[in-house]
Coordinates of C-alpha atoms and ligand atoms in Angstrom, one line a residue:
M1 CA 74.4 31.2 -7.3
L2 CA 76.9 33.9 -8.1
T3 CA 78.4 33.8 -4.6
A4 CA 78.8 30.1 -4.7
T5 CA 80.6 30.3 -8.1
L6 CA 83.0 32.9 -6.8
L7 CA 83.7 30.8 -3.7
L8 CA 84.5 27.7 -5.8
A9 CA 86.8 29.7 -8.1
G10 CA 88.6 31.2 -5.1
G11 CA 89.0 27.8 -3.5
A12 CA 90.5 26.4 -6.8
L13 CA 93.0 29.3 -6.9
V14 CA 94.1 28.8 -3.3
G15 CA 94.5 25.1 -4.0
T16 CA 96.7 25.7 -7.1
S17 CA 98.8 28.2 -5.2
A18 CA 99.4 25.8 -2.3
V19 CA 100.6 23.0 -4.6
G20 CA 102.9 25.4 -6.5
T21 CA 104.6 26.7 -3.5
A22 CA 104.8 23.6 -1.3
T23 CA 108.2 22.2 -0.6
A24 CA 107.0 19.0 0.9
G25 CA 103.8 17.0 1.3
P26 CA 101.7 14.6 -0.6
A27 CA 101.3 16.6 -3.9
V28 CA 105.1 17.0 -4.4
A29 CA 105.8 13.4 -3.4
G30 CA 103.2 12.3 -6.0
A31 CA 104.9 14.4 -8.7
Q32 CA 108.3 12.9 -7.9
A33 CA 106.9 9.4 -8.1
T34 CA 105.5 9.9 -11.7
A35 CA 108.0 12.3 -13.4
V36 CA 111.6 11.3 -13.0
S37 CA 114.5 13.1 -14.6
T38 CA 117.5 10.9 -15.4
A39 CA 120.5 11.3 -17.7
A40 CA 118.4 9.5 -20.3
G41 CA 115.7 12.1 -20.2
E42 CA 112.4 12.6 -18.4
E43 CA 110.4 9.5 -17.6
F44 CA 106.7 9.5 -17.5
R45 CA 105.9 6.8 -15.0
R46 CA 102.3 5.9 -14.7
G47 CA 101.1 3.2 -12.3
P48 CA 103.0 1.0 -9.8
D49 CA 106.4 -0.6 -10.3
P50 CA 105.8 -3.4 -12.8
T51 CA 106.4 -7.1 -12.1
R52 CA 106.5 -10.0 -14.6
Q53 CA 103.0 -10.8 -13.4
S54 CA 101.7 -7.3 -13.9
V55 CA 103.0 -6.9 -17.4
E56 CA 101.4 -10.2 -18.4
A57 CA 98.0 -9.5 -16.7
A58 CA 95.0 -8.7 -18.8
R59 CA 94.5 -5.5 -16.9
G60 CA 96.6 -2.9 -15.1
T61 CA 95.5 -0.7 -12.3
F62 CA 93.9 2.3 -14.1
Q63 CA 90.2 2.5 -14.5
F64 CA 89.3 3.5 -18.1
E65 CA 86.3 4.5 -20.1
E66 CA 85.3 3.5 -23.6
I67 CA 84.2 6.2 -26.0
S68 CA 82.6 5.4 -29.4
V69 CA 83.7 7.7 -32.3
P70 CA 81.6 7.8 -35.5
R71 CA 83.1 7.4 -39.0
G72 CA 84.6 10.7 -40.3
N73 CA 87.7 12.8 -39.8
G74 CA 89.7 10.8 -42.2
F75 CA 89.2 7.3 -40.8
G76 CA 86.3 4.9 -40.1
G77 CA 85.6 5.8 -36.5
G78 CA 86.5 3.5 -33.6
T79 CA 86.7 3.1 -29.9
I80 CA 88.8 5.2 -27.5
Y81 CA 89.9 3.5 -24.3
A82 CA 91.0 6.2 -21.9
P83 CA 92.2 6.1 -18.3
T84 CA 90.0 8.4 -16.2
D85 CA 92.4 9.3 -13.4
T86 CA 94.8 12.0 -14.4
S87 CA 96.2 12.6 -11.0
Q88 CA 99.6 11.3 -12.1
G89 CA 99.6 13.5 -15.2
T90 CA 98.8 13.1 -18.9
F91 CA 99.1 9.9 -20.9
G92 CA 100.7 8.8 -24.0
A93 CA 98.4 7.7 -26.8
I94 CA 98.4 4.9 -29.3
A95 CA 96.3 4.5 -32.4
I96 CA 95.8 0.9 -33.7
A97 CA 94.5 -0.2 -37.1
P98 CA 93.1 -3.6 -38.1
G99 CA 94.1 -5.6 -41.2
F100 CA 92.5 -6.3 -44.6
L101 CA 88.8 -7.0 -44.4
E102 CA 89.0 -6.7 -40.6
S103 CA 87.2 -4.4 -38.2
K104 CA 88.6 -2.9 -35.0
S105 CA 87.5 -6.1 -33.2
A106 CA 90.8 -7.7 -34.5
I107 CA 92.9 -5.4 -32.4
S108 CA 90.5 -4.4 -29.6
W109 CA 92.1 -6.5 -26.9
Y110 CA 95.0 -4.1 -26.8
G111 CA 92.5 -1.3 -25.7
P112 CA 91.8 -2.5 -22.1
K113 CA 95.3 -4.0 -21.7
L114 CA 97.1 -0.7 -22.5
A115 CA 94.5 1.8 -21.2
S116 CA 94.5 0.1 -17.8
N117 CA 98.2 0.5 -17.7
G118 CA 98.0 4.3 -18.5
F119 CA 97.7 4.9 -22.2
V120 CA 94.9 6.4 -24.2
V121 CA 94.3 3.8 -26.9
F122 CA 92.3 4.3 -30.1
A123 CA 91.2 1.1 -31.9
I124 CA 90.1 2.4 -35.3
D125 CA 88.1 1.1 -38.2
T126 CA 89.4 2.0 -41.7
N127 CA 87.4 4.0 -44.3
S128 CA 87.2 0.9 -46.4
P129 CA 87.9 -2.7 -45.4
I130 CA 90.1 -3.1 -48.5
D131 CA 92.4 -0.1 -47.9
F132 CA 96.0 -0.9 -48.5
P133 CA 98.8 -0.2 -46.0
N134 CA 99.6 3.3 -47.2
T135 CA 96.0 4.4 -46.7
R136 CA 95.9 2.7 -43.3
G137 CA 99.0 4.8 -42.4
T138 CA 97.2 8.0 -43.3
E139 CA 94.2 6.9 -41.4
L140 CA 96.3 6.2 -38.3
L141 CA 97.7 9.7 -38.4
A142 CA 94.2 11.1 -38.9
A143 CA 93.1 9.2 -35.9
L144 CA 95.9 10.6 -33.8
D145 CA 95.1 14.1 -34.9
Y146 CA 91.4 13.6 -34.0
L147 CA 92.4 12.1 -30.6
T148 CA 94.7 15.0 -29.7
K149 CA 92.7 17.9 -31.2
Q150 CA 89.0 17.0 -31.2
S151 CA 88.3 14.1 -28.9
K152 CA 86.7 14.3 -25.5
V153 CA 89.9 13.0 -24.0
A154 CA 92.3 15.4 -25.8
S155 CA 93.3 17.1 -22.5
R156 CA 94.4 13.8 -21.0
I157 CA 97.0 13.2 -23.7
D158 CA 100.6 14.4 -24.0
V159 CA 100.9 15.3 -27.7
G160 CA 104.6 14.6 -27.4
R161 CA 104.0 10.9 -26.6
L162 CA 102.2 9.4 -29.5
A163 CA 102.6 6.0 -31.2
V164 CA 101.0 3.7 -33.8
A165 CA 100.3 0.0 -34.1
G166 CA 98.3 -2.3 -36.3
H167 CA 97.6 -5.8 -37.5
S168 CA 98.7 -7.1 -40.9
M169 CA 98.0 -4.3 -43.5
G170 CA 97.4 -2.1 -40.4
G171 CA 100.9 -3.1 -39.2
G172 CA 102.2 -2.1 -42.6
G173 CA 100.2 1.1 -42.1
S174 CA 101.9 1.7 -38.7
L175 CA 105.3 1.5 -40.5
E176 CA 104.0 4.0 -43.1
A177 CA 102.7 6.3 -40.3
V178 CA 106.0 6.3 -38.3
N179 CA 107.9 6.8 -41.5
T180 CA 105.8 9.9 -42.4
R181 CA 105.8 11.3 -38.9
P182 CA 109.2 10.6 -37.3
E183 CA 108.3 12.5 -34.1
L184 CA 106.1 9.5 -33.2
K185 CA 107.7 7.7 -30.2
A186 CA 107.1 4.1 -31.3
A187 CA 105.5 1.7 -33.8
I188 CA 104.2 -1.8 -33.1
A189 CA 103.6 -3.9 -36.2
L190 CA 101.6 -7.1 -35.5
A191 CA 101.9 -9.8 -38.1
P192 CA 102.6 -6.9 -40.5
W193 CA 101.9 -7.1 -44.3
H194 CA 103.4 -4.6 -46.8
P195 CA 104.7 -4.9 -50.3
R196 CA 107.7 -2.8 -49.3
Q197 CA 110.6 -4.2 -47.4
G198 CA 113.0 -1.3 -47.0
W199 CA 112.3 0.8 -44.0
D200 CA 115.7 2.5 -43.7
S201 CA 114.1 6.0 -43.1
V202 CA 112.1 4.9 -40.0
T203 CA 113.9 6.1 -36.9
A204 CA 111.3 5.5 -34.1
P205 CA 111.7 2.4 -31.9
T206 CA 109.8 -0.3 -33.7
L207 CA 108.6 -3.7 -32.4
I208 CA 107.6 -6.3 -34.9
V209 CA 105.6 -9.4 -33.8
G210 CA 105.3 -12.3 -36.2
G211 CA 103.7 -15.7 -36.1
Q212 CA 106.0 -18.6 -37.1
N213 CA 103.4 -20.3 -39.2
D214 CA 101.7 -17.2 -40.7
G215 CA 100.5 -18.3 -44.1
I216 CA 98.9 -14.9 -45.0
A217 CA 101.9 -12.6 -44.2
P218 CA 104.7 -15.2 -44.0
V219 CA 107.4 -13.9 -41.7
N220 CA 110.1 -14.6 -44.3
Q221 CA 108.4 -12.3 -46.7
H222 CA 107.1 -9.6 -44.3
A223 CA 108.0 -9.4 -40.6
K224 CA 111.6 -10.5 -40.8
P225 CA 112.6 -8.4 -43.9
F226 CA 110.9 -5.4 -42.3
Y227 CA 112.9 -6.0 -39.1
N228 CA 116.1 -6.3 -41.2
G229 CA 115.2 -3.3 -43.2
L230 CA 114.8 -1.0 -40.2
T231 CA 118.4 0.0 -40.4
S232 CA 117.9 3.5 -38.8
A233 CA 115.5 2.7 -36.1
R234 CA 116.9 3.8 -32.7
E235 CA 115.7 0.5 -31.2
K236 CA 114.0 -2.4 -32.9
A237 CA 112.9 -5.9 -31.9
Y238 CA 111.4 -9.0 -33.6
L239 CA 109.3 -11.3 -31.5
E240 CA 108.2 -14.5 -33.3
M241 CA 105.4 -16.6 -31.7
K242 CA 106.0 -20.3 -31.9
G243 CA 103.4 -22.0 -34.1
G244 CA 101.6 -18.7 -34.4
D245 CA 99.4 -18.0 -37.4
H246 CA 98.3 -14.7 -38.9
F247 CA 95.8 -14.1 -36.1
V248 CA 98.0 -15.0 -33.1
V249 CA 98.3 -11.3 -32.4
T250 CA 94.5 -10.6 -32.6
K251 CA 93.7 -12.7 -29.4
P252 CA 94.8 -12.0 -25.8
N253 CA 98.2 -13.5 -25.3
T254 CA 100.4 -13.0 -22.2
T255 CA 103.7 -13.0 -24.1
I256 CA 102.6 -10.6 -26.8
G257 CA 100.9 -8.5 -24.1
R258 CA 104.2 -8.4 -22.1
Y259 CA 106.2 -7.1 -25.1
V260 CA 103.6 -4.7 -26.5
L261 CA 103.0 -3.1 -23.1
S262 CA 106.8 -3.0 -22.2
W263 CA 107.6 -1.5 -25.7
A264 CA 105.0 1.2 -25.2
K265 CA 106.0 1.9 -21.6
R266 CA 109.7 2.0 -22.5
Y267 CA 109.6 4.1 -25.6
V268 CA 106.3 6.1 -25.4
D269 CA 106.7 7.0 -21.7
N270 CA 110.5 6.6 -21.5
D271 CA 109.7 4.5 -18.4
S272 CA 113.0 2.7 -17.6
R273 CA 111.2 0.4 -15.1
Y274 CA 110.1 -1.7 -18.1
E275 CA 113.6 -2.1 -19.6
Q276 CA 113.9 -5.4 -17.6
F277 CA 111.1 -7.0 -19.7
L278 CA 112.8 -6.1 -23.0
C279 CA 116.5 -6.6 -22.2
P280 CA 118.4 -8.8 -22.2
A281 CA 116.6 -10.4 -25.1
P282 CA 114.8 -13.6 -24.2
A283 CA 116.2 -17.0 -25.0
V284 CA 114.3 -18.8 -27.7
G285 CA 112.0 -21.4 -26.1
G286 CA 108.5 -21.8 -24.8
D287 CA 106.2 -19.9 -27.0
I288 CA 109.0 -17.8 -28.5
S289 CA 110.4 -19.4 -31.7
D290 CA 112.7 -16.4 -32.6
Y291 CA 113.7 -13.1 -31.1
R292 CA 116.0 -10.4 -32.4
G293 CA 116.7 -7.0 -31.0
T294 CA 118.9 -4.1 -30.3
C295 CA 119.5 -4.8 -26.6
P296 CA 123.0 -3.8 -25.5
T297 CA 125.2 -6.9 -25.2
G298 CA 127.3 -7.9 -22.3
Ligands
9J3_1 O1 95.9 -7.2 -43.7 C1 96.1 -8.4 -44.0 O2 95.6 -9.4 -43.3 C2 96.9 -8.8 -45.2 C3 96.2 -9.9 -45.9 C4 96.7 -10.0 -47.3 O3 97.4 -11.0 -47.6 O4 96.3 -9.2 -48.3 C5 96.7 -9.5 -49.6 C6 95.9 -8.6 -50.5

């Protein structure tokens, strides 16, 4: 037994040394394919070059596992969706909160969608179903802390590439969270609801998705004023789903999936390959009734 252990340890050391000193070969080629330095900073490319079809697909190319987390640690537990193959490097991570009276099932479709494209996703339950957005923001941050410090998948996560999202009061919570912790890379607010409209202190790139006919969080009182109030966000966008109600974002949708995935890829991973799906801004038409954003013009 002892001999076998020493041999395995020796083999691992030789392997590490060979990769570190190689100047050519598959290991180096792989590293170049997934970490690209550009004038705009290091990119963390995970997965193959995207296509319109791939960003709209229900699943990407990564296998992932689902891990149940019990209530505790400052939030109501949840499900972690984590890619299993770390051969391309670590992943960004996104915590997502549901809305008032909802469970994680309201936002669970983003788990497989994003995890299979190379993100660790944490769909959480809140401590109480009637928590308000400020509490949901605190819970999202507690979930990220659990994910990066205590969870079984902590070693797969790049703590410098974290983001938050949520539905309705959870979307309001995602704005709270990114306001509290400006080092977060992005926020995605899905039919967000919040009593506050001024978000001038938020700096992270923020995507807001609204439903044109949302009667619970009407876009004229919530999503659109939030978008307008994000005066300091480095990038922002407002996607409005034609005819969409409050729950349009809680069900699999190819357009919403395309923007949520592309936003996460572009701003959590700095993956410029996804810029093409965000800019230029789409023309209004089809299932998009309004779109505003910070894409460069011309
Ligand atoms: O989280 C949500 O769905 C917001 C619903 C709502 O209108 O709450 C008012 C108390």
